[in-house]
mmCIF file of C-alpha atoms in Angstrom:
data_model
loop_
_atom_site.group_PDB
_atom_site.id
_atom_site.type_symbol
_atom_site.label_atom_id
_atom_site.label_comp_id
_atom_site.label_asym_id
_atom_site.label_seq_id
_atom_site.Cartn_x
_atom_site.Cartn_y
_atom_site.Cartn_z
ATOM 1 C CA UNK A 1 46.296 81.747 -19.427
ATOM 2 C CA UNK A 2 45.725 79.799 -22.458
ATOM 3 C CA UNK A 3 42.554 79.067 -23.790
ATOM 4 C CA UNK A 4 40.393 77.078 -25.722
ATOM 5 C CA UNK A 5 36.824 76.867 -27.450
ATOM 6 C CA UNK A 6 36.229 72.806 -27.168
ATOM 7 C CA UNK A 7 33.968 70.865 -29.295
ATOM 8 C CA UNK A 8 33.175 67.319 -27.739
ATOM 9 C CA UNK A 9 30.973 64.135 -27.456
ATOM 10 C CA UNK A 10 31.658 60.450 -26.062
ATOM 11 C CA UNK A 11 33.803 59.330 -23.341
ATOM 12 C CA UNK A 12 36.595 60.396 -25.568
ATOM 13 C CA UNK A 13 35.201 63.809 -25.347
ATOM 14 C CA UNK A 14 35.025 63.876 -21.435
ATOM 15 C CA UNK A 15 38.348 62.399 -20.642
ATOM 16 C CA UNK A 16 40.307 64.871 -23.156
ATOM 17 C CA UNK A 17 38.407 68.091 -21.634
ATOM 18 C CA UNK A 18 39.801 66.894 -18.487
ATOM 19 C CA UNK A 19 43.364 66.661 -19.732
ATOM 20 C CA UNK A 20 42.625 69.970 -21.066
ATOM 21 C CA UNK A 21 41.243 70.897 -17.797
ATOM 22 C CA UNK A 22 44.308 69.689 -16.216
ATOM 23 C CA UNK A 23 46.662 71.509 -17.989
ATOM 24 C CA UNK A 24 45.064 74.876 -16.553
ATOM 25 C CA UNK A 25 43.756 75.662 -20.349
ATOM 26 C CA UNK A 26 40.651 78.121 -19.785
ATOM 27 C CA UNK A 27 37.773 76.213 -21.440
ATOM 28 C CA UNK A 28 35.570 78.798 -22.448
ATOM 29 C CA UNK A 29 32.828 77.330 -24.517
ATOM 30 C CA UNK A 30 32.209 73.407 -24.968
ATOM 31 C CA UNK A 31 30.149 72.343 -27.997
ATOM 32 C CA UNK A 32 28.464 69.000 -27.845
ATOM 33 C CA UNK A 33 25.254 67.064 -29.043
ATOM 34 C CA UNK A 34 22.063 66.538 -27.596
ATOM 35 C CA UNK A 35 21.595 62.589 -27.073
ATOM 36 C CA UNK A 36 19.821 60.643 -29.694
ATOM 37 C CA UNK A 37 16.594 59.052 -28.050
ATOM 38 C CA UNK A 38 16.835 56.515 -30.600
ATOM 39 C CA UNK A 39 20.635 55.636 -29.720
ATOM 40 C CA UNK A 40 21.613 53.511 -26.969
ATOM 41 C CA UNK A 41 23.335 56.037 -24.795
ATOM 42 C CA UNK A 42 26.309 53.729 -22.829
ATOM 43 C CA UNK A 43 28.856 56.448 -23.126
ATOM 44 C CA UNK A 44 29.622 59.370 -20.682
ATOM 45 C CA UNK A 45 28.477 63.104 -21.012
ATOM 46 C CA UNK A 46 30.339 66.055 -22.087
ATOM 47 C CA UNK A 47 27.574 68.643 -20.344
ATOM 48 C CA UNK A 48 27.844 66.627 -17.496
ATOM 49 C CA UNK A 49 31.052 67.145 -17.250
ATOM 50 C CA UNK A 50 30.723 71.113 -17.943
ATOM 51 C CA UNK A 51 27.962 71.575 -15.239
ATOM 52 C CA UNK A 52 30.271 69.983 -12.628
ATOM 53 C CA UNK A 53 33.161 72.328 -13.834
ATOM 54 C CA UNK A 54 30.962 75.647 -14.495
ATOM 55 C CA UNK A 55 31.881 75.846 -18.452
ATOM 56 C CA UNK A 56 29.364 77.127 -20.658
ATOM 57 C CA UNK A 57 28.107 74.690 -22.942
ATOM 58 C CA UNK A 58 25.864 74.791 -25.950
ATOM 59 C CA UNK A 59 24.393 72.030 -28.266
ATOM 60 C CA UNK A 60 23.668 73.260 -31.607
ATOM 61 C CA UNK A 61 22.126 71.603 -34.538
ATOM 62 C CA UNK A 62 24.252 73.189 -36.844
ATOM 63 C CA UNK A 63 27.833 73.839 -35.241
ATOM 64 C CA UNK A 64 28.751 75.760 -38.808
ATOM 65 C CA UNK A 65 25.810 78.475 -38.367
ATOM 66 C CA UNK A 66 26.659 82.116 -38.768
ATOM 67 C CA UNK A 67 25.830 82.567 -34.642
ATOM 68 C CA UNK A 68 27.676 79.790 -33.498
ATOM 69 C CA UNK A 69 30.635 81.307 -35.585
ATOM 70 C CA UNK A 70 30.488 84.101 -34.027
ATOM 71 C CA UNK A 71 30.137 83.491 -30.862
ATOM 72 C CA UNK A 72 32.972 81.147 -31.190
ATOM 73 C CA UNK A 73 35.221 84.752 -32.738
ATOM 74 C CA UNK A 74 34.270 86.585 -29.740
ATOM 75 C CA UNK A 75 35.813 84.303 -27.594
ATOM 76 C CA UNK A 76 39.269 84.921 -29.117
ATOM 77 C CA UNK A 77 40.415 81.464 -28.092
ATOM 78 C CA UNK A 78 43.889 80.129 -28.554
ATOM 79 C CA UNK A 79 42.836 77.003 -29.494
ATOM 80 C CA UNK A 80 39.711 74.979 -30.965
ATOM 81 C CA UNK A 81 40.079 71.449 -30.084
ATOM 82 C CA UNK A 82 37.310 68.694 -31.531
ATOM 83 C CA UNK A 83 37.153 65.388 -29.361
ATOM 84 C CA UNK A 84 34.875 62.893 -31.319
ATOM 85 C CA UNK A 85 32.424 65.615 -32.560
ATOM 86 C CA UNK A 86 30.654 64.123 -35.099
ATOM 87 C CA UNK A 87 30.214 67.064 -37.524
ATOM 88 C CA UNK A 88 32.836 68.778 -39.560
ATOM 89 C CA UNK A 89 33.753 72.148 -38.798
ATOM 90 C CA UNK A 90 34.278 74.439 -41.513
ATOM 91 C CA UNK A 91 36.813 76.971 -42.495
ATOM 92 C CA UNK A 92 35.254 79.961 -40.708
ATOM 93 C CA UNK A 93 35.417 77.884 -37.483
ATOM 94 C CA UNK A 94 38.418 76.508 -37.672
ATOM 95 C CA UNK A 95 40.208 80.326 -38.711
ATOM 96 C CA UNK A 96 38.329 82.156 -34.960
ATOM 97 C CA UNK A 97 41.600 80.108 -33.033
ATOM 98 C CA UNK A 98 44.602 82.202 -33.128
ATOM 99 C CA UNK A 99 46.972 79.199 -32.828
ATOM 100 C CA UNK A 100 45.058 76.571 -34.506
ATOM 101 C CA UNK A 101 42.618 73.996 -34.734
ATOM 102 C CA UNK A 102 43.539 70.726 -33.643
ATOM 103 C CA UNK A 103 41.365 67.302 -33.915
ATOM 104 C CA UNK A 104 41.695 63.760 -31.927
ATOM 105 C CA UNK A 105 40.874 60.940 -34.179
ATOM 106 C CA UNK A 106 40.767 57.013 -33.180
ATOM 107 C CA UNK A 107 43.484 55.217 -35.702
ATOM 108 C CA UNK A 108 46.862 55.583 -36.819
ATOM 109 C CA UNK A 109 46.700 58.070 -39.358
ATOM 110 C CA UNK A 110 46.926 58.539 -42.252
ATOM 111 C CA UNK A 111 45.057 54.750 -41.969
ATOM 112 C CA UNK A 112 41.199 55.025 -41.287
ATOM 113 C CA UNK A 113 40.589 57.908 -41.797
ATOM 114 C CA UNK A 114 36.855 58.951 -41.914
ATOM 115 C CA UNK A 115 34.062 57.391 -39.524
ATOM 116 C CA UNK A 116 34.142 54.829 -37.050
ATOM 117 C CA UNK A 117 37.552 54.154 -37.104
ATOM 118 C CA UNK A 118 37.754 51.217 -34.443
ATOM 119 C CA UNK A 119 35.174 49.302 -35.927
ATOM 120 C CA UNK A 120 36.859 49.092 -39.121
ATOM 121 C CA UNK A 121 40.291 48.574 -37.948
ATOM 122 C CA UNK A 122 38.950 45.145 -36.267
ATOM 123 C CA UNK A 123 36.941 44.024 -39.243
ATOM 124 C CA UNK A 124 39.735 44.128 -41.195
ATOM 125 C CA UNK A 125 41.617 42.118 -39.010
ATOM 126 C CA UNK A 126 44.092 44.803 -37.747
ATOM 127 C CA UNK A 127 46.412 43.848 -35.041
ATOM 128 C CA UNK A 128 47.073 47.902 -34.220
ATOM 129 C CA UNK A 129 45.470 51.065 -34.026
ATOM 130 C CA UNK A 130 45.737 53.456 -31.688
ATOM 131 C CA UNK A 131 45.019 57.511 -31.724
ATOM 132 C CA UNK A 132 46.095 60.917 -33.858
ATOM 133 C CA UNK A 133 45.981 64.870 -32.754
ATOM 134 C CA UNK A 134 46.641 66.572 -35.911
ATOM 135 C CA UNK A 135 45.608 69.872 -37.487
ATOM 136 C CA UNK A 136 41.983 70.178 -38.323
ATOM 137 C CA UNK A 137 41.518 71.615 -41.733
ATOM 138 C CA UNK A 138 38.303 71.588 -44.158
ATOM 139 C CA UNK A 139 39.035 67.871 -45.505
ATOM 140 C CA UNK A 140 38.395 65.300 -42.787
ATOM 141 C CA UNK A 141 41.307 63.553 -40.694
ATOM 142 C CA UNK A 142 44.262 65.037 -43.238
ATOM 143 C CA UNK A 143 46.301 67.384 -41.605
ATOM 144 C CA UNK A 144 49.577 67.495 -40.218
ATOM 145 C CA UNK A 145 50.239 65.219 -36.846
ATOM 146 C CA UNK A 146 51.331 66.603 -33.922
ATOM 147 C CA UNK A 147 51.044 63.104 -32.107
ATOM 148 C CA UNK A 148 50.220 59.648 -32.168
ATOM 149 C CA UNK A 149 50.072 56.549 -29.523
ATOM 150 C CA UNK A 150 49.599 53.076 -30.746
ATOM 151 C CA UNK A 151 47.640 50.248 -28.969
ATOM 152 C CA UNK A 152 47.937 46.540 -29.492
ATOM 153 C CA UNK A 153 44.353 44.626 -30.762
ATOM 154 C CA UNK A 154 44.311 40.943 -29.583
ATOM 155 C CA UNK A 155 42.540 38.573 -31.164
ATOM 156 C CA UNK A 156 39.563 38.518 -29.378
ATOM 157 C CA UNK A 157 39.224 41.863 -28.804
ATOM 158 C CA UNK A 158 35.585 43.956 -28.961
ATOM 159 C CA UNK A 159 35.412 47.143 -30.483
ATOM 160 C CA UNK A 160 34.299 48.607 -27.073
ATOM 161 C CA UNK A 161 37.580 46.429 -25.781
ATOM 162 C CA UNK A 162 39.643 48.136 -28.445
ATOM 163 C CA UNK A 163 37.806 51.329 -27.801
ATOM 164 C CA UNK A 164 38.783 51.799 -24.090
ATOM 165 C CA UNK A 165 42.560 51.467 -25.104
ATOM 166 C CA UNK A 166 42.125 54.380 -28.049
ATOM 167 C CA UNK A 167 40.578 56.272 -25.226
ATOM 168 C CA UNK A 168 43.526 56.076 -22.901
ATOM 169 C CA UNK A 169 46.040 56.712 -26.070
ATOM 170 C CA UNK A 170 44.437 59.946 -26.967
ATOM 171 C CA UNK A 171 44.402 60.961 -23.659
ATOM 172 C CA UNK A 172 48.443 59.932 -23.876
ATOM 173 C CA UNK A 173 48.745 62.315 -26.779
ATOM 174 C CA UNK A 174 46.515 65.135 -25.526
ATOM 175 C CA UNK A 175 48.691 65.262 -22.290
ATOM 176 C CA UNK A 176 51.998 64.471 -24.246
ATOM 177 C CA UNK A 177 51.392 67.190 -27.176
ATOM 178 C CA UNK A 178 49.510 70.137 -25.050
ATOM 179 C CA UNK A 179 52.973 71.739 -23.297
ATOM 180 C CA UNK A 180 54.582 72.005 -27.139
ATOM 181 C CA UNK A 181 51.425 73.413 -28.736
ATOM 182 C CA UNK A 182 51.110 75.611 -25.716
ATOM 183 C CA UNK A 183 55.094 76.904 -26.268
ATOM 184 C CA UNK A 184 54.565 77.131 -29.744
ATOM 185 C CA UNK A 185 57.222 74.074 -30.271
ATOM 186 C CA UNK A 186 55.094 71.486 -31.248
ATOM 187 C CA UNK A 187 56.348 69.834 -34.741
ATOM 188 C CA UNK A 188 53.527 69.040 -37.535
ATOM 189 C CA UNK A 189 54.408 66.327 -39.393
ATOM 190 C CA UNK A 190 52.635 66.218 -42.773
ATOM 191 C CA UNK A 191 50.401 62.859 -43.574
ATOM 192 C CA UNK A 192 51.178 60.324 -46.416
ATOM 193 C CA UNK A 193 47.605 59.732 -47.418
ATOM 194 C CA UNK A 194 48.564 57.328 -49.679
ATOM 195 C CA UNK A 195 49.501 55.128 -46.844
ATOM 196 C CA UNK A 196 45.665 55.251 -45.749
ATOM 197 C CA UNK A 197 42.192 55.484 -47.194
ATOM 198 C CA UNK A 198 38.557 57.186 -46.196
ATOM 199 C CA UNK A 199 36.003 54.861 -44.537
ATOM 200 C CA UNK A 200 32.314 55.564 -43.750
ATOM 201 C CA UNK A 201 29.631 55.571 -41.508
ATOM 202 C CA UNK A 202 28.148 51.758 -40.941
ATOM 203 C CA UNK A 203 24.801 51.082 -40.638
ATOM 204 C CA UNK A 204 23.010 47.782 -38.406
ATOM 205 C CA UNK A 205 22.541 46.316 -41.697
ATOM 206 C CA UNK A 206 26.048 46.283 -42.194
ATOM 207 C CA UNK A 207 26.487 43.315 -39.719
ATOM 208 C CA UNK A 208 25.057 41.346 -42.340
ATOM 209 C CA UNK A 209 27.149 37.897 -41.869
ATOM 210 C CA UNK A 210 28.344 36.310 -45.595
ATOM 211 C CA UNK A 211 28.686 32.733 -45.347
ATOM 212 C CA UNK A 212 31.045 32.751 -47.589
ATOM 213 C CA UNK A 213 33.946 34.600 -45.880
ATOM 214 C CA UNK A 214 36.388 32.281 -43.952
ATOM 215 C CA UNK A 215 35.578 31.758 -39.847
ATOM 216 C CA UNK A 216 38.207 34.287 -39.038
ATOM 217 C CA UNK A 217 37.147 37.303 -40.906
ATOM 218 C CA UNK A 218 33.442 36.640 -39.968
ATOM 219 C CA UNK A 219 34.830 36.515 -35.650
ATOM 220 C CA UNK A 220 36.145 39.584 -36.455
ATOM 221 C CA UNK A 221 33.037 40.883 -37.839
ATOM 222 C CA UNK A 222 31.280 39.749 -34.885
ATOM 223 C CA UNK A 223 33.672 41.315 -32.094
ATOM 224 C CA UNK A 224 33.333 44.693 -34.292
ATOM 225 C CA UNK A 225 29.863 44.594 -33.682
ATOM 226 C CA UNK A 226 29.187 43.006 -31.083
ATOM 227 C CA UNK A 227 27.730 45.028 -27.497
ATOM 228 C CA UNK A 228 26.252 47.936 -27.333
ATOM 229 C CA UNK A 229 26.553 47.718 -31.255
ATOM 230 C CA UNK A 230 23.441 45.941 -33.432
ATOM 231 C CA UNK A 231 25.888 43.111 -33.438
ATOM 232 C CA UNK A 232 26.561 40.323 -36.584
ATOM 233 C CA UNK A 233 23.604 38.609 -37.483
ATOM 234 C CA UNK A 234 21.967 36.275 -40.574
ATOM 235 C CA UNK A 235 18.208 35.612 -41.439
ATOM 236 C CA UNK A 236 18.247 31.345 -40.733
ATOM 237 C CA UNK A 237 15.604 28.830 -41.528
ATOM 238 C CA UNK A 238 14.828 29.139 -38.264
ATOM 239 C CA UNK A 239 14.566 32.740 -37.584
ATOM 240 C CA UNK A 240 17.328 35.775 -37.382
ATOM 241 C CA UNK A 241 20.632 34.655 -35.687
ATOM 242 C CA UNK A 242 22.489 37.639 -33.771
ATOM 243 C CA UNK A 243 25.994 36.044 -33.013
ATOM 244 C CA UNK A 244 27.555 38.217 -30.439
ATOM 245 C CA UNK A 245 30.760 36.101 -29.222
ATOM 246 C CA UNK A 246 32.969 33.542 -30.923
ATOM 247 C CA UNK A 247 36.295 32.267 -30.768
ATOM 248 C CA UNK A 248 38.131 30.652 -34.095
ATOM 249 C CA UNK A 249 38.749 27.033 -33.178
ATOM 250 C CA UNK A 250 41.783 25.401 -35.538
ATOM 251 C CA UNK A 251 40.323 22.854 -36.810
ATOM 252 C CA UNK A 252 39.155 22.017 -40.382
ATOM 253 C CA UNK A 253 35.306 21.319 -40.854
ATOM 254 C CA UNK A 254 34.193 17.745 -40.814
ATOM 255 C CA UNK A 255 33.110 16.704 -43.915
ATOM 256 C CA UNK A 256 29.634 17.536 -44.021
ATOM 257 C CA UNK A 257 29.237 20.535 -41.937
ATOM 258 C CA UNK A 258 30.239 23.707 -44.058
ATOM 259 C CA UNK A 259 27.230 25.517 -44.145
ATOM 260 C CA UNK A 260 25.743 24.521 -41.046
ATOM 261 C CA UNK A 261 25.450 25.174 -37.642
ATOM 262 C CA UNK A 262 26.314 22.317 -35.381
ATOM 263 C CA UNK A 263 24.964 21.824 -32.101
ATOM 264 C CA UNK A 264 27.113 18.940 -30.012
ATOM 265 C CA UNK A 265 27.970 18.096 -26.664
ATOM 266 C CA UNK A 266 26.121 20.991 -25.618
ATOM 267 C CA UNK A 267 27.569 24.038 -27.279
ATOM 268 C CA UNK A 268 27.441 25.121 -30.836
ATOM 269 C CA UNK A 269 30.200 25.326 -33.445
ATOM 270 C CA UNK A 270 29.669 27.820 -36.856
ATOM 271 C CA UNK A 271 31.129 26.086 -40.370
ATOM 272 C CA UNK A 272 31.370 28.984 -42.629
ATOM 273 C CA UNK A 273 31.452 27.966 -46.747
ATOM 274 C CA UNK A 274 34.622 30.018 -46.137
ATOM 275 C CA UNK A 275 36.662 27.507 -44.253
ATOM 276 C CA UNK A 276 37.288 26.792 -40.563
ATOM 277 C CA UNK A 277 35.088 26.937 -37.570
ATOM 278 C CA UNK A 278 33.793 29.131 -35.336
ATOM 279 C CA UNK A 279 32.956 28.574 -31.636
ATOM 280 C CA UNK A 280 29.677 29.993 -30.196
ATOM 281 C CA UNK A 281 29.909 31.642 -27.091
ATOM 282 C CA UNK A 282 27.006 34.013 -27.026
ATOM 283 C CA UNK A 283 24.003 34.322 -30.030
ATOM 284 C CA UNK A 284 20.408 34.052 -29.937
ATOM 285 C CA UNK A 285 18.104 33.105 -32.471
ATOM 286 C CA UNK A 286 15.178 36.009 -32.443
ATOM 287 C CA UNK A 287 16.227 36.862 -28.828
ATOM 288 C CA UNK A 288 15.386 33.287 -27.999
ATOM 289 C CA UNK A 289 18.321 30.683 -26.836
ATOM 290 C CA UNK A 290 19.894 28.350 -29.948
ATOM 291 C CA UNK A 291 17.695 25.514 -30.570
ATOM 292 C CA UNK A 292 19.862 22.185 -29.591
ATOM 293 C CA UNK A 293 19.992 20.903 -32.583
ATOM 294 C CA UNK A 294 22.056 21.424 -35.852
ATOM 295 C CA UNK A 295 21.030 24.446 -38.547
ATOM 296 C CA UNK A 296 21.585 25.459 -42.209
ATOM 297 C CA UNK A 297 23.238 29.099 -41.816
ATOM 298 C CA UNK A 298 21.568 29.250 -45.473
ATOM 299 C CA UNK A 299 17.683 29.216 -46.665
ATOM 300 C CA UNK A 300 16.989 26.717 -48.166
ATOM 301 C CA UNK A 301 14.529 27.893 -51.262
#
């Protein structure tokens, strides 16, 4: 029987253990995290998952450290998979699986690679993305691909929309790649990194809104941030604005408005210095409703 040491977190993590699972591959160790208690937790759970399957799991601080290594060795696993693990695994890791180390990673590599691939891929205004299995080795999201499935992003897609369709295409590849890499037939397809570029971690005051960018790259800001992320927000006259939902509306700003926040006929409209005009369909003002009225989205000193 084939088998596998499996380091996982996330939904992504529980659905590909069960494709895994599904494929008869013996699971003999999962790795995964213990939950932040400062981290909204909306996402499934990998040792939930292994307590209703009887796999050992363990949740290490440091995945790296010389006992998890060799722990890992004594299990003489086929494979190591990594399913949304969020920290690298270095080379004496990755060498304990006799027939390699393989990673899942949310965007069409070699594009995004690095953190929070989804996010990105929405902010700048991507209209595809989908998910990568390719070899791990001791440089982030580089190695060869074994497979890939794309997904379409629509304009008004969340991150969390865009997230649940990554989901499903890794599972796609997972169940589409595991019979090759199990016969040994699977072909690895080397990455032109030139085609893509390393992006990093964000932080909540990275939804920061500039004024200045046109309405459609600050919607797309919003929906990359937007639930159960800190979401897009801007310190107002009147308080911090959190905009959660918008739609672009094609029409040009009356003259006037740029810079302000209009309140008419009982909804709100955004005019970015940028150009073009938001609709409102979900913000608060700090966590209080939108005052009817009409706002500078700028201080005025």
């Amino acid at each position: 029987m084939t088998s596998a040491v499996v380091f996982a977190y996330h939904n992504v993590g529980v659905r590909s253990l069960k494709v895994l699972l599904a494929h008869g591959i013996d699971v003999r160790l999962v790795i995964t995290h213990e939950d932040n208690p400062g981290e909204q937790i909306w996402f499934a759970s990998v040792r939930e998952v292994c307590r209703e399957y009887g796999i050992a799991c363990i949740t290490p601080a440091d995945p790296n450290a010389d006992d998890v290594v060799a722990r890992v060795a004594a299990l003489d696993a086929d494979f190591l998979f990594s399913f949304y693990y969020r920290l690298m695994l270095k080379a004496p890791l990755l060498a304990t699986a006799r027939l390699g180390a393989f990673n899942l990673h949310g965007s069409l590599l070699p594009k995004y690679r690095g953190r929070v691939p989804v996010n990105w891929a929405i902010i700048h205004g991507e209209r595809e993305t989908g998910a990568s299995l390719h070899v791990m080795n001791i440089k982030p999201d580089n190695g060869a691909l074994v497979d890939q499935q794309a997904v379409p992003i629509l304009p008004d897609d969340t991150a969390q929309d865009v997230f649940t369709k990554v989901m499903v295409a890794g599972e796609i590849c997972l169940d589409r790649a595991l019979p090759r890499l199990i016969a040994g037939t699977a072909t690895l397809t080397p990455q032109d990194l030139s085609q893509g570029a390393y992006f990093g971690g964000r932080t909540a005051e990275d939804g920061r809104i500039d004024w200045r960018q046109p309405a459609r790259r600050i919607h797309d800001l919003v929906r990359a941030v937007t639930h159960p992320f800190p979401g897009a927000f801007a310190d107002l006259p009147g308080g911090r604005l959190h905009v959660w939902r918008t739609r672009v509306v094609d029409q040009p700003a009356p003259a006037g408005k740029p810079g302000m926040l209009e309140f008419r006929d009982g909804s709100h409209t955004l005019y970015p210095l940028g150009g073009g005009c938001l609709r409102v369909l979900e913000a608060d003002i700090d966590g209080g409703a939108l005052p009817e009225q009409d706002l500078p989205l700028l201080r005025i000193p």
